[in-house]
XYZ file of C-alpha atoms in Angstrom:
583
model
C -66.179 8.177 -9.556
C -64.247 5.149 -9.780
C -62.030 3.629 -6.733
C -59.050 4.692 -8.552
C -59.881 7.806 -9.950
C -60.938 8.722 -6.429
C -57.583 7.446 -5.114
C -55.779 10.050 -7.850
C -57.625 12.924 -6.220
C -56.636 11.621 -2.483
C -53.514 10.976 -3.515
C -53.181 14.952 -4.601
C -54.471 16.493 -1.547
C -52.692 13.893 0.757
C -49.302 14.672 -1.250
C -50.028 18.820 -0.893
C -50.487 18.433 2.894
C -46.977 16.214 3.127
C -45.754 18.534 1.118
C -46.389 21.391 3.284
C -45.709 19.263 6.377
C -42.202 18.900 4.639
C -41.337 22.527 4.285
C -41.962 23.283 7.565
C -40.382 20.780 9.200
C -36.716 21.931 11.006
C -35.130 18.919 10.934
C -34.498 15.085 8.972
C -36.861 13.385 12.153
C -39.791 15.922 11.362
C -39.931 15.287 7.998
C -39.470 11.814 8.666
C -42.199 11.413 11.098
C -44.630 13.284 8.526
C -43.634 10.990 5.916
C -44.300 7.598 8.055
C -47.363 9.201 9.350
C -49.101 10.052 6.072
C -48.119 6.257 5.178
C -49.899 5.044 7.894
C -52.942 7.155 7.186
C -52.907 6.087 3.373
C -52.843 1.967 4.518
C -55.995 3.169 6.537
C -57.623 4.573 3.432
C -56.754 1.585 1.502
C -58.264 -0.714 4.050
C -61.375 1.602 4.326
C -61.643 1.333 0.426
C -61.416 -3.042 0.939
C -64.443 -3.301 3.022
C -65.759 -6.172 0.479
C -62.551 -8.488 1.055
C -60.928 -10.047 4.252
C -58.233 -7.182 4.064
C -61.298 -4.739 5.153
C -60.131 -5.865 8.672
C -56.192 -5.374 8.355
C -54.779 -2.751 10.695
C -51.498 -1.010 10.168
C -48.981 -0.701 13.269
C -45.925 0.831 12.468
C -44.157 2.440 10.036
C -40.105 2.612 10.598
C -37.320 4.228 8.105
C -34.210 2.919 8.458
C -30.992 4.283 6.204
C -27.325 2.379 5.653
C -24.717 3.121 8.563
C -23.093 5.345 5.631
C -26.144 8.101 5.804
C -24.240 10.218 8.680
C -26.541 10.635 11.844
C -29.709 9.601 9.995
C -30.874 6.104 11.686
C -34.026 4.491 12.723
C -37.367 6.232 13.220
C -40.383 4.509 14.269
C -43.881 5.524 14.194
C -46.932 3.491 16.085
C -50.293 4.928 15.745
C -51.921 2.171 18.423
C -49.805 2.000 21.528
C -50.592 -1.066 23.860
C -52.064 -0.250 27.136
C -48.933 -0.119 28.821
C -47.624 2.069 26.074
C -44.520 -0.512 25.461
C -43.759 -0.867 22.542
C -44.011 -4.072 20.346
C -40.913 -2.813 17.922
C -37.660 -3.276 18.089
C -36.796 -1.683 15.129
C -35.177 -4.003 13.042
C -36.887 -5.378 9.932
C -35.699 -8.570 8.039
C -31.786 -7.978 6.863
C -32.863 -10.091 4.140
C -35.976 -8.059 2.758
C -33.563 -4.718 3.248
C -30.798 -5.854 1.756
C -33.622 -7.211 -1.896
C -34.876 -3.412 -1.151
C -31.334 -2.071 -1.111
C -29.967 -3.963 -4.018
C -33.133 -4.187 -6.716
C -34.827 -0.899 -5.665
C -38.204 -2.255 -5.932
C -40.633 -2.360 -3.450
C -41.056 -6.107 -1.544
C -44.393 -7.303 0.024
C -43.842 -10.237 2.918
C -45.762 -12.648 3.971
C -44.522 -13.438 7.506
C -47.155 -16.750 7.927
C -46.151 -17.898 4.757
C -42.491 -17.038 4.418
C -43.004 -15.387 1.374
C -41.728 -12.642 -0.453
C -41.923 -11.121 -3.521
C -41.015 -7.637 -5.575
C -43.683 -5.108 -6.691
C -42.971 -3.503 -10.366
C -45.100 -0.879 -11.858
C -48.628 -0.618 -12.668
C -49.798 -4.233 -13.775
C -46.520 -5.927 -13.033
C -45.428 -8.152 -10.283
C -41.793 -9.883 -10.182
C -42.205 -12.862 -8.123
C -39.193 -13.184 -6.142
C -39.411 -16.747 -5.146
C -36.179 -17.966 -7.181
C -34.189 -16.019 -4.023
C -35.517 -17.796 -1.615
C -37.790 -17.653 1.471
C -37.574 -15.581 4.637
C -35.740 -16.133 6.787
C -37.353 -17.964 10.044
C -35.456 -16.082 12.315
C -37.209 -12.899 10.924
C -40.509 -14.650 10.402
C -40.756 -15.352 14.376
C -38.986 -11.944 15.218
C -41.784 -10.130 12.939
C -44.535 -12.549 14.050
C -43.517 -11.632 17.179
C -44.734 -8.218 17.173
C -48.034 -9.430 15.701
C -47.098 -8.463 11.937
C -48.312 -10.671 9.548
C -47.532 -8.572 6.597
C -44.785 -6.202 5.673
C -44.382 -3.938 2.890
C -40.554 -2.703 2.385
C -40.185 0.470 0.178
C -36.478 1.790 -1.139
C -35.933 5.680 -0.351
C -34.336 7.078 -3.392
C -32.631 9.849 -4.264
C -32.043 12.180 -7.454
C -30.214 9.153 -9.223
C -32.423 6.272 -8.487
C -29.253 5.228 -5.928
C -31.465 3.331 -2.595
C -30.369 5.239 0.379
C -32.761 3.757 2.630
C -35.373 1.665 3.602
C -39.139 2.821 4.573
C -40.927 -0.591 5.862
C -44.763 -0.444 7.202
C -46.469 -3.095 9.045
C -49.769 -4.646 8.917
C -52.175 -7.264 10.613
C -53.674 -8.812 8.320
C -56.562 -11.610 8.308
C -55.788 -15.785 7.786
C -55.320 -16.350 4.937
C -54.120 -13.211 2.782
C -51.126 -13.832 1.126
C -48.623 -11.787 -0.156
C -49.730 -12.079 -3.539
C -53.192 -10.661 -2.501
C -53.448 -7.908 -5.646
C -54.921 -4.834 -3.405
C -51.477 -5.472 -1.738
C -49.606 -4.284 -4.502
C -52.404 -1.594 -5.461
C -51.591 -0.635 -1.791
C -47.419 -0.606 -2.666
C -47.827 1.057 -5.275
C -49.539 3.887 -4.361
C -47.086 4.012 -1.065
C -43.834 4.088 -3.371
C -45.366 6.776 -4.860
C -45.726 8.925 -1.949
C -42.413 7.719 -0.786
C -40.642 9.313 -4.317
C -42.409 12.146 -4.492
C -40.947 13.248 -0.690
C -37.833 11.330 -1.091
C -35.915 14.708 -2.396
C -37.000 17.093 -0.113
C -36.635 14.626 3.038
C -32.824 13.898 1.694
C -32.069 17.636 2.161
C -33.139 18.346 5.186
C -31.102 19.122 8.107
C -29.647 16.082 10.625
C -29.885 17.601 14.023
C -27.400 16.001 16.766
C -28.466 15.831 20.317
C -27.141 18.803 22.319
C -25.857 16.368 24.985
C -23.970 14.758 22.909
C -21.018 17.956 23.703
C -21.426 17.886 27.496
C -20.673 14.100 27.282
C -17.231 13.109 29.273
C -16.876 9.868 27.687
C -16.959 11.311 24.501
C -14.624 14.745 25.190
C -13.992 15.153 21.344
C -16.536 14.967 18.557
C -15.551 16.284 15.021
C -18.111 16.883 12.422
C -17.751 12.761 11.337
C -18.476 11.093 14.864
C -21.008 13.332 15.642
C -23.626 11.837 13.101
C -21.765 8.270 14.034
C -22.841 9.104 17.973
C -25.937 10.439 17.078
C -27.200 7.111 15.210
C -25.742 5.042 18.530
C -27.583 7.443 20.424
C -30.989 6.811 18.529
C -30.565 3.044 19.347
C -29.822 2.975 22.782
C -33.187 3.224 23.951
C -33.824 0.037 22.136
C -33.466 -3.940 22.889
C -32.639 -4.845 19.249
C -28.643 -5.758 19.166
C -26.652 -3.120 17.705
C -23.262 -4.294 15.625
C -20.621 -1.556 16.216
C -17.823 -2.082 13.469
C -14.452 -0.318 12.836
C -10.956 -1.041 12.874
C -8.812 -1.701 16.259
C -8.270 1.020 18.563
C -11.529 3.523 17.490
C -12.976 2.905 20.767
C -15.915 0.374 20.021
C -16.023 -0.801 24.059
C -16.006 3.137 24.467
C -18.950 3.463 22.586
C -20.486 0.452 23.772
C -21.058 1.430 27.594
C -21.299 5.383 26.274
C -24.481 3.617 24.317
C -25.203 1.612 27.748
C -25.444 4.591 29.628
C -27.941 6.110 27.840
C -30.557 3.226 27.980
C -32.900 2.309 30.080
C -31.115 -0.056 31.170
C -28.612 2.428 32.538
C -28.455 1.237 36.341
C -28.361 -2.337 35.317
C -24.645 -4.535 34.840
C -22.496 -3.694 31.607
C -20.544 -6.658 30.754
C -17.683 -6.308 28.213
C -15.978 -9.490 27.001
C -13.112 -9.676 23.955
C -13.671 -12.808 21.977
C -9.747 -12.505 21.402
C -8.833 -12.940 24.899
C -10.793 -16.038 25.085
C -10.348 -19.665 24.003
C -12.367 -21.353 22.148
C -12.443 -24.486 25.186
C -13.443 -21.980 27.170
C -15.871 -19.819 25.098
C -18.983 -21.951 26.837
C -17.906 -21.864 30.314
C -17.347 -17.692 29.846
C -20.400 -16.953 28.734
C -22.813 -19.540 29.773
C -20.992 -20.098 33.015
C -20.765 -23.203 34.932
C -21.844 -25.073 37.947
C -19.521 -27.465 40.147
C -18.123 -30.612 38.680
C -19.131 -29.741 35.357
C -15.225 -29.952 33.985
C -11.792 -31.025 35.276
C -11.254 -27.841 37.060
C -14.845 -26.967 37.674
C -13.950 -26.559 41.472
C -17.121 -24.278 42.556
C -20.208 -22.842 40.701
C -19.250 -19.799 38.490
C -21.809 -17.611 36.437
C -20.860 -16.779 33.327
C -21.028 -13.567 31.173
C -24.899 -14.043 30.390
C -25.642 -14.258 33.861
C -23.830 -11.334 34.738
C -25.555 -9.248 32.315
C -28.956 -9.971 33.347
C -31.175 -7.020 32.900
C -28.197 -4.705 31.429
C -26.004 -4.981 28.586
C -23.418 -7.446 27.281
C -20.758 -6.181 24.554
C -19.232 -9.502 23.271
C -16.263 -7.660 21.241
C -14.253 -9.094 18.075
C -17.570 -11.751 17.272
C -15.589 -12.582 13.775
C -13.121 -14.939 16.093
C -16.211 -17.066 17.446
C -15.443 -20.460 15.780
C -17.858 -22.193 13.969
C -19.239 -24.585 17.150
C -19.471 -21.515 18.915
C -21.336 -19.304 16.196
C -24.226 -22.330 17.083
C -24.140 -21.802 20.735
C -24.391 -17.993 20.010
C -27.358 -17.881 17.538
C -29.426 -20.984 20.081
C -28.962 -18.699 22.931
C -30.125 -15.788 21.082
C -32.778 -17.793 19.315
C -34.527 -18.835 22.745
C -33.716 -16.162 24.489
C -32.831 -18.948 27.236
C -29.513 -20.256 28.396
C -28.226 -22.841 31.028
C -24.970 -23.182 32.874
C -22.603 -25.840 31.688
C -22.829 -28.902 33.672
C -26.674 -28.029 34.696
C -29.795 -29.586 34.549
C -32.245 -28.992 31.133
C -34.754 -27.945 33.828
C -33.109 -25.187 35.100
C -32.714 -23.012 31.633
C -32.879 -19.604 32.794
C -34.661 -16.631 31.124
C -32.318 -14.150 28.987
C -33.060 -10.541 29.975
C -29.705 -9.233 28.079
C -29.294 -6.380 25.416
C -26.403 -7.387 23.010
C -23.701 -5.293 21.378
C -21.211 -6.571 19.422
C -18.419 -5.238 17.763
C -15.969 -6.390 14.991
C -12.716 -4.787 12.775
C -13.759 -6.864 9.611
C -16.279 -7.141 7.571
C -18.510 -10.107 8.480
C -20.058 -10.290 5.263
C -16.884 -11.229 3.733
C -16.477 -13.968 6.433
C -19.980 -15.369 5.665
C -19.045 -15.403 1.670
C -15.882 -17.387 2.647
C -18.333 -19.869 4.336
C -16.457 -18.794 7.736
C -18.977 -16.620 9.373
C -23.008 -17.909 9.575
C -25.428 -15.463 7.378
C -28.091 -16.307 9.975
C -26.170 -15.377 12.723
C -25.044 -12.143 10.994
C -28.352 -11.527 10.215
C -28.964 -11.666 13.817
C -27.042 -8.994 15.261
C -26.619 -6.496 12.378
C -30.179 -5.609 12.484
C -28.645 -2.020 13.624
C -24.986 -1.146 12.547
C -22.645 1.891 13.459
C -20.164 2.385 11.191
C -16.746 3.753 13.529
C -14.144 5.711 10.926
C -10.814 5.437 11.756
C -8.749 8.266 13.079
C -7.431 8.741 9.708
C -10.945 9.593 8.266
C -11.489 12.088 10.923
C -8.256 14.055 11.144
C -10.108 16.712 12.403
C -10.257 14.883 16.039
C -6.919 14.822 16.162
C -5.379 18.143 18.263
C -8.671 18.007 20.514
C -7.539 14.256 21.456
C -3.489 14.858 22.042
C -4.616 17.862 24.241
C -7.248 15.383 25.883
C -4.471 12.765 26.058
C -1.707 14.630 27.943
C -4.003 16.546 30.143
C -5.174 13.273 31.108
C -2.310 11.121 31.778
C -1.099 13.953 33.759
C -3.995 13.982 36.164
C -3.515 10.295 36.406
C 0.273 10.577 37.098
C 0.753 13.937 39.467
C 2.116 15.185 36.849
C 2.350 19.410 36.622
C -0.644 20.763 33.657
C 0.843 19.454 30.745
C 0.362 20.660 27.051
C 1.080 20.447 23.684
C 2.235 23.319 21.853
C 1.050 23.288 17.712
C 4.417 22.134 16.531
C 4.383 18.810 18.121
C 0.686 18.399 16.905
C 1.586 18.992 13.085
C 4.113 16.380 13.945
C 1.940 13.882 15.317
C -1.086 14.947 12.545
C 1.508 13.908 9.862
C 1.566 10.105 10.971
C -0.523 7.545 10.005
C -2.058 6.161 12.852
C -3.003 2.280 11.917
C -3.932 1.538 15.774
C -6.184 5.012 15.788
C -6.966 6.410 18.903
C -4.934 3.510 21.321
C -1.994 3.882 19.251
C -2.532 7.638 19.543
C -2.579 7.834 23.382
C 0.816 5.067 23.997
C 2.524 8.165 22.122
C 1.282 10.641 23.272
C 1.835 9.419 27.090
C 5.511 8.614 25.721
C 5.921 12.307 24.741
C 4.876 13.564 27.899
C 7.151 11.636 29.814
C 10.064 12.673 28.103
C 8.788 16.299 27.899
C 8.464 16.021 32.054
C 12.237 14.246 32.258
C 13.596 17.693 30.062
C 11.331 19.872 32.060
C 12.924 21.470 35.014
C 12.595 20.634 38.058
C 9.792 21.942 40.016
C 7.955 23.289 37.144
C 5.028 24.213 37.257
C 3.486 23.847 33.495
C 5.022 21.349 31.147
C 4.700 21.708 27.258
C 5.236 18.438 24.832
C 6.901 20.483 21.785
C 8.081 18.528 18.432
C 11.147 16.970 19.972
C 9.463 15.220 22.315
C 6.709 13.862 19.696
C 9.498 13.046 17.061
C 11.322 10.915 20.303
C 7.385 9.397 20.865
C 6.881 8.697 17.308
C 10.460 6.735 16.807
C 10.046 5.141 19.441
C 6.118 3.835 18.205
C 7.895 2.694 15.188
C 10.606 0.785 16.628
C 8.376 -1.039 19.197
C 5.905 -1.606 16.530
C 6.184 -5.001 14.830
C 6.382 -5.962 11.360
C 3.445 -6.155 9.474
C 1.434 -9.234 11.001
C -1.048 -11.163 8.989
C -4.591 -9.930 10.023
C -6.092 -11.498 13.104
C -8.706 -13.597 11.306
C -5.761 -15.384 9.084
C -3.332 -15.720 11.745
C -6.304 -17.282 14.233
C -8.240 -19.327 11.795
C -7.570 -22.913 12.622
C -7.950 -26.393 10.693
C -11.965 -26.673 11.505
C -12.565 -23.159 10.306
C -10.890 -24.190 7.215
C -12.104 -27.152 7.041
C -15.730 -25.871 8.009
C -15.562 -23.643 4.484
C -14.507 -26.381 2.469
C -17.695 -28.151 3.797
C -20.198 -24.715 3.525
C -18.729 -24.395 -0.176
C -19.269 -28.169 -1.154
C -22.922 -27.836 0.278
C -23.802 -24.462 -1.676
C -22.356 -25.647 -5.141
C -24.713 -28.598 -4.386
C -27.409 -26.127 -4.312
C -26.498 -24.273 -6.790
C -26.528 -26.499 -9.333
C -29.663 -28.475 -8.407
C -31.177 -25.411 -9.057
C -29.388 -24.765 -12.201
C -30.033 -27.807 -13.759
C -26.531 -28.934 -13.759
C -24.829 -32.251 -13.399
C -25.480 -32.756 -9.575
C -22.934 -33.160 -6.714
C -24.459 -36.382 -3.937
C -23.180 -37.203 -0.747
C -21.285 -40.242 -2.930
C -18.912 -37.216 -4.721
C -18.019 -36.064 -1.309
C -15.051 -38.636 -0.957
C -13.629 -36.264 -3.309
C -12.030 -34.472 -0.143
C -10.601 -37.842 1.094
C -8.912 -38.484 -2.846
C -7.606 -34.500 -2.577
C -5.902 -35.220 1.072
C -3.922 -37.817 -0.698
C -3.001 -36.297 -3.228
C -2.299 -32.959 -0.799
C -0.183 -35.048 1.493
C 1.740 -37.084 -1.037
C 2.721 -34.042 -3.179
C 3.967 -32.254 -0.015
C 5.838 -34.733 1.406
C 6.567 -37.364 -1.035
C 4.725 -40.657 -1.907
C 6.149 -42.842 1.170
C 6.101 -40.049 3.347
C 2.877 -38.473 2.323
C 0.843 -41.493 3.605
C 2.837 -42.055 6.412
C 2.096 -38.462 7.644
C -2.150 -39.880 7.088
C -0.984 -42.966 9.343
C -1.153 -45.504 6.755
C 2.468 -46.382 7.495
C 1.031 -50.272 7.241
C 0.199 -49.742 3.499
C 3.472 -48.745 3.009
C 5.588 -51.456 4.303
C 2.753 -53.712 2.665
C 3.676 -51.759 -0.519
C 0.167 -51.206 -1.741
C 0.693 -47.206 -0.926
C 1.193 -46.566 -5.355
C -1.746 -48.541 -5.952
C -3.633 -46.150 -3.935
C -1.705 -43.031 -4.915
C -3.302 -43.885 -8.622
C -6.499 -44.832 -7.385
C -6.894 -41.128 -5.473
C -5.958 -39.437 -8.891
C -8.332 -41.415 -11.109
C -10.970 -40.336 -8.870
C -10.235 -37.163 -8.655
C -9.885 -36.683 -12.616
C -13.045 -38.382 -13.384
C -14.802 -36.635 -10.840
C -13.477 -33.588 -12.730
C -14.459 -34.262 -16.166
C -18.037 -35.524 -15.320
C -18.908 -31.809 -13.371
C -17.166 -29.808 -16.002
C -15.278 -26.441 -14.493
C-alpha cells in the first residue's frame, strides 16, 4: 500500500474517532481540545511516516486555536502534549499577528519558517502560493516563537458553512537545521491537517460556549447580560497568561474595571496592580512615569522616584488610552517590551533591571486605523494585540441597563448614609430611552444626580427612598446641559505638529517602497526637499508672500527682496517634481 493510500485509510478512522469525540463533547473547549489533540497525533504520524528525511526527528509541541474578539466567549485554547519538567509552560498563547491576520484574510493555510523568516501559503493538492511578495516575519514574532523553541509553524483558517475564516488553528513544531518552509512533506503535512480541520469545523462552530460559574458570584462584575458574559469569559481565559492582553471599547465601559477584575484572577493575584491613563500624562513626562527616575536626573529630579515599571514588578501594569503615546514614546514602549529590561532615567547602563511585568492595555479607537495613518507603529501594535477583548458599549447591551441603575443607587447610597434607595420601572424606561455616549460613567453621574434629588423630595426621616421618572427626567436635563458640545475626538484634538509631521514622514517612506517594488519612477532622499518647497508654498498662501516667509524667519530675504525669486523657485520644484512621478 502506498504512503498515501495508507494515509487515506488513517485519515478515515482518525476522522470517525474525532468525529465521535465531537458528539460527545458538552461544550466549545471539549471539542476544541479533541480537535487540537487529534492534530497533534496526525503531525506524529506524519513524522513517523518521514523516517528517511531530517524531518523524521521533528517533534510537535503545541497546538493552540485562537478565534477574532467578535466570536463571543470563544478565545484561546492551548494544547501541549510534552510538558517541561517543571510543568511550566513554554506558550504564551499568542502566535504571529502577522501570519493570523494572511490566515484571516486569504483563508489558506501558511507554513513559517521562524529561522528563516519565511512564510508562505499552502493551496491544494500540487499547489503552493509563495507568499514572499508580502513580506517576511516579523522579528519580533520570530524571537517570541523562537523563544518557545518553535522552529516551524503551520497556521490553519477555521471555516465555517460559507468559507467566512472565523478562526485560527496554529500547531507548532521542532524541526531539524536546515528544513525550510518550503520542505514539500510540509505541505503534504498542511494539507492533510486543513483537512481534518474542515471536516470538524461545522460541528465545533455549533457547539455550546460554556461561561465560568464564577463569573455570577463576582462583585466587581455585579451585572452580566448575555453580551459581557462571553466578553468576561474570553478575559477570563487569558488571565492565567503572561502574553499582553489589548482591552478596547469606547470611554466609560469600564476597561480599568476589567483590567484588575482580569488581575485578580491571575497568578499574579497577590502581586502590585498598577493602572496608569496615558491621557493624564505628558508626553515630557511619559519617561520619568513609567521608567522612573533617580536623583539629579532632571531640573526637578529632587530624590530617587520609581516609576510605573518598577512598581509593577511581579504583578500587572494597565497602561490605559496607549493610542495617545506619541511617536518617541511608542519607541521607548516597544524597547522596553522588546528586552524585557528597563532602567531609571538618569541611571547607569549597568544597572538595567529585569522586567517581571504582565501588560494590559486598553484603547477607545481603533489602532489599526492609527497605524494606516502612519500615527500608530504596526510593530508595536503587533506587540500588544496578540490577545484582544472587544468591550460593547452600553448601547449594544441594553439589557445591562435596569440591573446597573439598581446597582448604581443602591450603591451611592451605602456610600452616602443614605436610607435603601430604589428605582421604581418608570424612571428606568426613562433612563433606557437615552443614549448613553459616556456608557456606564455617564450612566452612574445620573443616576447619583437622581438620587439626590429623589432624597431632597423624600420626607424627612424616611426610611426607603424611590428615584421615580421625575427625578430621572431632572438627572437626565441636567446630563445634557452640563454636557458639552460635541468635541473633536481625543486623538484629533491631542495630536500635535510631530505626530503630524511623523505621518507625513511614514507616508513619504512607504510610497518609496511601494513603488520600488512596483517598478515605478522612484522617490530618493534628493525628492524629499519636496516638504521644504510645500512649507513655502503652505506658508505663503496662508499668510501672504511677505508675510508667509517672515512667519519661516526669512524676514532677511525679504527686506533683501529676493523672497519672489524664491516663491517661484518652491513652485517650479514642486510642479516638476509632480509631473516626473505622475499621480
Amino acid at each position: 500500500m502506498s504512503v498515501e493510500n495508507g494515509w487515506q485509510t488513517l485519515a478515515g478512522e482518525r476522522w470517525m474517532t474525532l468525529n465521535e469525540a465531537l458528539k460527545q463533547a458538552e461544550s466549545y473547549d471539549q471539542g476544541a481540545l479533541a480537535l487540537l489533540k487529534t492534530l497533534i497525533t496526525t503531525v506524529e504520524t506524519c513524522i513517523s511516516e518521514a523516517t528517511q528525511g531530517p524531518l523524521g526527528t521533528a517533534k510537535p509541541l503545541r497546538a493552540l486555536a485562537q478565534f477574532g474578539e467578535g466570536m463571543d466567549a470563544r478565545g484561546v485554547l492551548l494544547y501541549e502534549p510534552h510538558q517541561r519538567p517543571n510543568g511550566e509552560s513554554l506558550a504564551n498563547l499568542s502566535t504571529s499577528g502577522t501570519t493570523r491576520a494572511l490566515v484571516q484574510r486569504h483563508g489558506l493555510p501558511v507554513l513559517v519558517d521562524t529561522t528563516a523568516g519565511h512564510m508562505e501559503f499552502v493551496g491544494g493538492p500540487g499547489e503552493r502560493v509563495n507568499l514572499r511578495v508580502t513580506g517576511e516575519l516579523p522579528t519580533l514574532s520570530r524571537m517570541m516563537l523562537q523563544g518557545r523553541e518553535a522552529s516551524h509553524v503551520l497556521a490553519f483558517p477555521i471555516r465555517d458553512a460559507r468559507r467566512q475564516v472565523l478562526g485560527v488553528i496554529t500547531v507548532e513544531l521542532r524541526c531539524p537545521q536546515g528544513v525550510s518552509a518550503s520542505a514539500e512533506p510540509l505541505g503534504v503535512w498542511a494539507r492533510r491537517l486543513q483537512q481534518l480541520i474542515d471536516e470538524a469545523a461545522p460541528q465545533l462552530l455549533s457547539l455550546r460556549v460554556v461561561t465560568d460559574p464564577s463569573l455570577d458570584k463576582s462583585v466587581d462584575l455585579p451585572v452580566l447580560g448575555v453580551t459581557m458574559r462571553g466578553v468576561v469569559n474570553r478575559l477570563l481565559s487569558f488571565a492565567r497568561y503572561k502574553e499582553p492582553v489589548l482591552i478596547t471599547g469606547p470611554s466609560g465601559v469600564g476597561k480599568t474595571t476589567l483590567a484588575l477584575w482580569a488581575h485578580e484572577r491571575s497568578p499574579r493575584s497577590s502581586q502590585p496592580f498598577e493602572a496608569l491613563s496615558l491621557l493624564a500624562v505628558p508626553d515630557e513626562l511619559l519617561d520619568s512615569t513609567l521608567l522612573g527616575h533617580v536623583k539629579g536626573a532632571f531640573t526637578g529630579a529632587d530624590r530617587d522616584r520609581d516609576g510605573a515599571f518598577a512598581r509593577a514588578q511581579g504583578g500587572t501594569l494597565f497602561i490605559d488610552d496607549i493610542d495617545a503615546l506619541s511617536p518617541r514614546a511608542q519607541t521607548v514602549l516597544l524597547g522596553v517590551l522588546e528586552r524585557q529590561s528597563f532602567r531609571r532615567l538618569g541611571e547607569d547602563q549597568r544597572r538595567e533591571q529585569a522586567l517581571d511585568v504582565r501588560f494590559l492595555f486598553g484603547s477607545h479607537v481603533d489602532l489599526w486605523a492609527l497605524v494606516e495613518k502612519g500615527r500608530f507603529r504596526a510593530d508595536l501594535l503587533q506587540r500588544i494585540s496578540g490577545l484582544t477583548v472587544a468591550v460593547p458599549s452600553l448601547g449594544q447591551r441594553q439589557e445591562e441597563l435596569p440591573g446597573w441603575v439598581g446597582y448604581m443607587a443602591r450603591r451611592f447610597a451605602s456610600q452616602n448614609g443614605l436610607a435603601p434607595t430604589t428605582v421604581n420601572d418608570a424612571a428606568i424606561a426613562k433612563l433606557a430611552a437615552v443614549d448613553w455616549p459616556g456608557n456606564l460613567r455617564q450612566l452612574d453621574q445620573t443616576v447619583r444626580r437622581a438620587c439626590i434629588r429623589a432624597e431632597e423630595r423624600a420626607p424627612k426621616g424616611a426610611e426607603h427612598i424611590v428615584v421615580g421618572a421625575d427625578d430621572a427626567a431632572f438627572a437626565i436635563a441636567e446630563d445634557s446641559r452640563r454636557r458639552p458640545a460635541a468635541a473633536p475626538a481625543a486623538q484629533e484634538r491631542d495630536e500635535d505638529w510631530r505626530s503630524l509631521l511623523q505621518r507625513a514622514v511614514v507616508a513619504y517612506v512607504t510610497e518609496a517602497e511601494r513603488r520600488g517594488r512596483a517598478d515605478e519612477t522612484r522617490l530618493s532622499l534628493e525628492d524629499a526637499k519636496v516638504f521644504r518647497e510645500l512649507v513655502v508654498l503652505e506658508a505663503t498662501t496662508r499668510f501672504g508672500k511677505a508675510e508667509g516667509f517672515r512667519a519661516l524667519d526669512e524676514g532677511e530675504m525679504v527686506r533683501q527682496g529676493n523672497h519672489s525669486k524664491r516663491l517661484a523657485s518652491a513652485a517650479a520644484f514642486v510642479a516638476a517634481f509632480t509631473k516626473r512621478l505622475g499621480p
